[in-house]
PDB file of C-alpha atoms in Angstrom:
ATOM      1  CA  UNK S 393     -12.735 -11.365 -24.585  1.00  0.00           C
ATOM      2  CA  UNK S 394     -11.101  -9.835 -21.511  1.00  0.00           C
ATOM      3  CA  UNK S 395      -8.833 -11.939 -19.332  1.00  0.00           C
ATOM      4  CA  UNK S 396      -9.910  -9.893 -16.318  1.00  0.00           C
ATOM      5  CA  UNK S 397     -12.843 -10.973 -14.172  1.00  0.00           C
ATOM      6  CA  UNK S 398     -15.833  -8.675 -14.259  1.00  0.00           C
ATOM      7  CA  UNK S 399     -16.214  -8.825 -10.474  1.00  0.00           C
ATOM      8  CA  UNK S 400     -13.084  -8.373  -8.427  1.00  0.00           C
ATOM      9  CA  UNK S 401     -13.970  -9.227  -4.852  1.00  0.00           C
ATOM     10  CA  UNK S 402     -12.103  -9.997  -1.694  1.00  0.00           C
ATOM     11  CA  UNK S 403     -10.346 -12.988  -3.249  1.00  0.00           C
ATOM     12  CA  UNK S 404      -8.551 -10.473  -5.512  1.00  0.00           C
ATOM     13  CA  UNK S 405      -7.635  -8.091  -2.692  1.00  0.00           C
ATOM     14  CA  UNK S 406     -10.678  -5.843  -2.379  1.00  0.00           C
ATOM     15  CA  UNK S 407     -10.747  -4.848   1.275  1.00  0.00           C
ATOM     16  CA  UNK S 408     -13.938  -5.117   3.324  1.00  0.00           C
ATOM     17  CA  UNK S 409     -14.902  -1.863   5.055  1.00  0.00           C
ATOM     18  CA  UNK S 410     -13.238  -1.476   8.416  1.00  0.00           C
ATOM     19  CA  UNK S 411     -10.757  -4.345   7.955  1.00  0.00           C
ATOM     20  CA  UNK S 412      -8.079  -4.403  10.615  1.00  0.00           C
ATOM     21  CA  UNK S 413      -4.519  -5.661  10.400  1.00  0.00           C
ATOM     22  CA  UNK S 414      -5.710  -8.712  12.384  1.00  0.00           C
ATOM     23  CA  UNK S 415      -8.367  -9.779   9.852  1.00  0.00           C
ATOM     24  CA  UNK S 416      -7.838 -12.828   7.672  1.00  0.00           C
ATOM     25  CA  UNK S 417      -9.222 -11.434   4.409  1.00  0.00           C
ATOM     26  CA  UNK S 418      -6.823 -12.017   1.474  1.00  0.00           C
ATOM     27  CA  UNK S 419      -5.750  -8.351   1.324  1.00  0.00           C
ATOM     28  CA  UNK S 420      -4.317  -8.743   4.832  1.00  0.00           C
ATOM     29  CA  UNK S 421      -3.511 -12.457   5.035  1.00  0.00           C
ATOM     30  CA  UNK S 422      -1.504 -12.377   1.781  1.00  0.00           C
ATOM     31  CA  UNK S 423       0.788  -9.565   2.883  1.00  0.00           C
ATOM     32  CA  UNK S 424       4.456 -10.464   3.143  1.00  0.00           C
ATOM     33  CA  UNK S 425       4.827 -12.221   6.534  1.00  0.00           C
ATOM     34  CA  UNK S 426       7.551  -9.823   7.723  1.00  0.00           C
ATOM     35  CA  UNK S 427       5.438  -6.770   6.850  1.00  0.00           C
ATOM     36  CA  UNK S 428       2.328  -8.268   8.429  1.00  0.00           C
ATOM     37  CA  UNK S 429       4.154  -9.188  11.641  1.00  0.00           C
ATOM     38  CA  UNK S 430       5.596  -5.705  12.099  1.00  0.00           C
ATOM     39  CA  UNK S 431       2.300  -4.080  11.142  1.00  0.00           C
ATOM     40  CA  UNK S 432       0.440  -6.136  13.748  1.00  0.00           C
ATOM     41  CA  UNK S 433       3.018  -5.295  16.417  1.00  0.00           C
ATOM     42  CA  UNK S 434       2.722  -1.577  15.610  1.00  0.00           C
ATOM     43  CA  UNK S 435      -1.089  -1.796  15.618  1.00  0.00           C
ATOM     44  CA  UNK S 436      -1.054  -3.480  19.035  1.00  0.00           C
ATOM     45  CA  UNK S 437       1.159  -0.717  20.425  1.00  0.00           C
ATOM     46  CA  UNK S 438      -0.970   1.973  18.767  1.00  0.00           C
ATOM     47  CA  UNK S 439      -4.112   0.447  20.313  1.00  0.00           C
ATOM     48  CA  UNK S 440      -2.547   1.096  23.738  1.00  0.00           C
ATOM     49  CA  UNK S 441      -2.566   4.773  22.706  1.00  0.00           C
ATOM     50  CA  UNK S 442      -6.228   4.514  21.637  1.00  0.00           C
ATOM     51  CA  UNK S 443      -5.443   4.355  17.906  1.00  0.00           C
ATOM     52  CA  UNK S 444      -6.913   1.668  15.610  1.00  0.00           C
ATOM     53  CA  UNK S 445      -5.324   0.779  12.290  1.00  0.00           C
ATOM     54  CA  UNK S 446      -7.646   0.089   9.361  1.00  0.00           C
ATOM     55  CA  UNK S 447      -6.387  -1.522   6.167  1.00  0.00           C
ATOM     56  CA  UNK S 448      -7.650   0.333   3.107  1.00  0.00           C
ATOM     57  CA  UNK S 449      -5.402  -1.561   0.706  1.00  0.00           C
ATOM     58  CA  UNK S 450      -3.019  -4.456   1.007  1.00  0.00           C
ATOM     59  CA  UNK S 451      -2.153  -7.439  -1.172  1.00  0.00           C
ATOM     60  CA  UNK S 452      -3.824  -7.322  -4.590  1.00  0.00           C
ATOM     61  CA  UNK S 453      -4.080  -9.812  -7.406  1.00  0.00           C
ATOM     62  CA  UNK S 454      -2.652  -8.811 -10.757  1.00  0.00           C
ATOM     63  CA  UNK S 455      -6.156  -8.440 -12.282  1.00  0.00           C
ATOM     64  CA  UNK S 456      -7.264  -6.208  -9.396  1.00  0.00           C
ATOM     65  CA  UNK S 457      -4.180  -4.006  -9.730  1.00  0.00           C
ATOM     66  CA  UNK S 458      -4.793  -3.711 -13.478  1.00  0.00           C
ATOM     67  CA  UNK S 459      -8.431  -2.804 -12.782  1.00  0.00           C
ATOM     68  CA  UNK S 460      -7.280  -0.025 -10.410  1.00  0.00           C
ATOM     69  CA  UNK S 461      -4.741   1.187 -12.966  1.00  0.00           C
ATOM     70  CA  UNK S 462      -7.368   1.361 -15.711  1.00  0.00           C
ATOM     71  CA  UNK S 463      -9.689   3.287 -13.396  1.00  0.00           C
ATOM     72  CA  UNK S 464      -6.856   5.736 -12.648  1.00  0.00           C
ATOM     73  CA  UNK S 465      -6.180   6.263 -16.365  1.00  0.00           C
ATOM     74  CA  UNK S 466      -9.877   7.036 -16.879  1.00  0.00           C
ATOM     75  CA  UNK S 467      -9.925   9.367 -13.870  1.00  0.00           C
ATOM     76  CA  UNK S 468      -6.678  11.237 -14.580  1.00  0.00           C
ATOM     77  CA  UNK S 469      -6.858  11.207 -18.382  1.00  0.00           C
ATOM     78  CA  UNK S 470      -3.495   9.671 -19.248  1.00  0.00           C
ATOM     79  CA  UNK S 471      -1.130   6.817 -18.438  1.00  0.00           C
ATOM     80  CA  UNK S 472       1.484   9.324 -17.260  1.00  0.00           C
ATOM     81  CA  UNK S 473      -0.816  11.069 -14.804  1.00  0.00           C
ATOM     82  CA  UNK S 474      -2.287   7.784 -13.559  1.00  0.00           C
ATOM     83  CA  UNK S 475       1.270   6.523 -12.869  1.00  0.00           C
ATOM     84  CA  UNK S 476       1.497   9.131 -10.118  1.00  0.00           C
ATOM     85  CA  UNK S 477      -1.079   7.075  -8.194  1.00  0.00           C
ATOM     86  CA  UNK S 478      -1.260   3.498  -9.507  1.00  0.00           C
ATOM     87  CA  UNK S 479       1.400   1.373 -11.136  1.00  0.00           C
ATOM     88  CA  UNK S 480       1.239  -1.700 -13.328  1.00  0.00           C
ATOM     89  CA  UNK S 481       0.735  -5.171 -11.845  1.00  0.00           C
ATOM     90  CA  UNK S 482       4.289  -6.223 -12.707  1.00  0.00           C
ATOM     91  CA  UNK S 483       5.759  -3.340 -10.664  1.00  0.00           C
ATOM     92  CA  UNK S 484       3.243  -2.976  -7.830  1.00  0.00           C
ATOM     93  CA  UNK S 485       4.437  -3.516  -4.259  1.00  0.00           C
ATOM     94  CA  UNK S 486       0.792  -4.339  -3.455  1.00  0.00           C
ATOM     95  CA  UNK S 487       0.778  -7.279  -5.877  1.00  0.00           C
ATOM     96  CA  UNK S 488       3.964  -8.515  -4.191  1.00  0.00           C
ATOM     97  CA  UNK S 489       2.318  -8.170  -0.762  1.00  0.00           C
ATOM     98  CA  UNK S 490       4.940  -5.628   0.261  1.00  0.00           C
ATOM     99  CA  UNK S 491       2.742  -2.537   0.716  1.00  0.00           C
ATOM    100  CA  UNK S 492      -0.209  -1.601   2.870  1.00  0.00           C
ATOM    101  CA  UNK S 493      -2.502   1.423   2.811  1.00  0.00           C
ATOM    102  CA  UNK S 494      -3.413   2.450   6.356  1.00  0.00           C
ATOM    103  CA  UNK S 495      -6.166   4.629   7.752  1.00  0.00           C
ATOM    104  CA  UNK S 496      -7.733   6.547   9.342  1.00  0.00           C
ATOM    105  CA  UNK S 497      -5.869   9.846   9.742  1.00  0.00           C
ATOM    106  CA  UNK S 498      -5.118   9.102  13.417  1.00  0.00           C
ATOM    107  CA  UNK S 499      -3.373   5.853  12.455  1.00  0.00           C
ATOM    108  CA  UNK S 500      -1.348   7.636   9.781  1.00  0.00           C
ATOM    109  CA  UNK S 501      -0.353  10.312  12.315  1.00  0.00           C
ATOM    110  CA  UNK S 502       0.671   7.600  14.788  1.00  0.00           C
ATOM    111  CA  UNK S 503       2.766   5.885  12.093  1.00  0.00           C
ATOM    112  CA  UNK S 504       4.332   9.196  11.043  1.00  0.00           C
ATOM    113  CA  UNK S 505       5.587   9.564  14.605  1.00  0.00           C
ATOM    114  CA  UNK S 506       6.398   5.941  15.492  1.00  0.00           C
ATOM    115  CA  UNK S 507       6.519   3.931  12.251  1.00  0.00           C
ATOM    116  CA  UNK S 508      10.268   4.177  11.589  1.00  0.00           C
ATOM    117  CA  UNK S 509      10.931   2.423  14.903  1.00  0.00           C
ATOM    118  CA  UNK S 510       9.113  -0.599  13.477  1.00  0.00           C
ATOM    119  CA  UNK S 511      10.627  -0.238  10.022  1.00  0.00           C
ATOM    120  CA  UNK S 512       7.318   1.012   8.604  1.00  0.00           C
ATOM    121  CA  UNK S 513       7.976   3.871   6.205  1.00  0.00           C
ATOM    122  CA  UNK S 514       5.981   6.149   3.989  1.00  0.00           C
ATOM    123  CA  UNK S 515       7.389   5.868   0.506  1.00  0.00           C
ATOM    124  CA  UNK S 516       5.496   8.523  -1.469  1.00  0.00           C
ATOM    125  CA  UNK S 517       4.882  12.122  -0.462  1.00  0.00           C
ATOM    126  CA  UNK S 518       1.523  12.156  -2.298  1.00  0.00           C
ATOM    127  CA  UNK S 519       0.259   8.973  -0.580  1.00  0.00           C
ATOM    128  CA  UNK S 520       0.257   9.470   3.208  1.00  0.00           C
ATOM    129  CA  UNK S 521      -1.537   6.132   3.614  1.00  0.00           C
ATOM    130  CA  UNK S 522       1.024   3.938   1.757  1.00  0.00           C
ATOM    131  CA  UNK S 523       3.562   2.118   3.959  1.00  0.00           C
ATOM    132  CA  UNK S 524       6.248  -0.411   3.168  1.00  0.00           C
ATOM    133  CA  UNK S 525       8.679  -2.316   5.362  1.00  0.00           C
ATOM    134  CA  UNK S 526      12.213  -0.921   5.532  1.00  0.00           C
ATOM    135  CA  UNK S 527      13.829  -2.854   8.423  1.00  0.00           C
ATOM    136  CA  UNK S 528      16.916  -0.618   8.404  1.00  0.00           C
ATOM    137  CA  UNK S 529      14.681   2.344   9.344  1.00  0.00           C
ATOM    138  CA  UNK S 530      14.544   1.116  12.948  1.00  0.00           C
ATOM    139  CA  UNK S 531      18.218   2.135  13.243  1.00  0.00           C
ATOM    140  CA  UNK S 532      18.690   4.732  10.525  1.00  0.00           C
ATOM    141  CA  UNK S 533      15.252   6.280   9.992  1.00  0.00           C
ATOM    142  CA  UNK S 534      13.126   6.068   6.896  1.00  0.00           C
ATOM    143  CA  UNK S 535      14.678   6.888   3.517  1.00  0.00           C
ATOM    144  CA  UNK S 536      13.708  10.108   1.744  1.00  0.00           C
ATOM    145  CA  UNK S 537      10.290   9.907   0.114  1.00  0.00           C
ATOM    146  CA  UNK S 538       9.643  10.036  -3.600  1.00  0.00           C
ATOM    147  CA  UNK S 539       7.188  12.705  -4.715  1.00  0.00           C
ATOM    148  CA  UNK S 540       4.957   9.976  -6.164  1.00  0.00           C
ATOM    149  CA  UNK S 541       5.250   6.445  -7.592  1.00  0.00           C
ATOM    150  CA  UNK S 542       6.289   7.741 -11.012  1.00  0.00           C
ATOM    151  CA  UNK S 543       9.533   8.987  -9.403  1.00  0.00           C
ATOM    152  CA  UNK S 544      10.343   5.594  -7.824  1.00  0.00           C
ATOM    153  CA  UNK S 545      12.974   3.742  -9.908  1.00  0.00           C
ATOM    154  CA  UNK S 546      11.293   0.422  -8.988  1.00  0.00           C
ATOM    155  CA  UNK S 547       8.185   1.527 -10.891  1.00  0.00           C
ATOM    156  CA  UNK S 548       9.961   2.312 -14.157  1.00  0.00           C
ATOM    157  CA  UNK S 549      10.274  -0.168 -17.019  1.00  0.00           C
TER     158      UNK S 549
END
C-alpha cells in the first residue's frame, strides 16, 4: 500500500490556475515569510509597469514533490535525467517553502531585469521560472546560475 495520497490537491501545494502571489492557497501561503514578502513587494512594483505575476509552483508537500519526481522519471526515462528538473522531497527548496515558479513570460522578463534588486534570483539556467531569495543579491547581484538542479550541491546526497 502506497503512503502517498492518490489525489494531491491544493492542500499539498497544487496551484490553482491563475494564482497570484497575493492568494492564500497553500502553495503561496506556505512560502517562507521572507520570500513571500519580497515576492509580493516585487509583484506590486511590477503591476505598476503593467506586469502581473502568476504562481505556477510554490510550497509543496513531501508527497506532492515525490509525485512530481516520479512523473519526471517516467517522462525522462531515468532518475539521472529527471534530476535535471525535479529533486527529491528531502532536498527540494519547494518543500521548504524557499522557491517559487513564476509566470507568465512577461513576469519572468521583469524579474530578469529587476529581481536582483529585491533579492529574487534565478538559480537554474534550464528553469527560467524558478526563483529563490538571495538577500545579498540586492547589493552584490545574483550568484552564477547552475545549469540545472543536478549541478546544485544542495541537491546532492
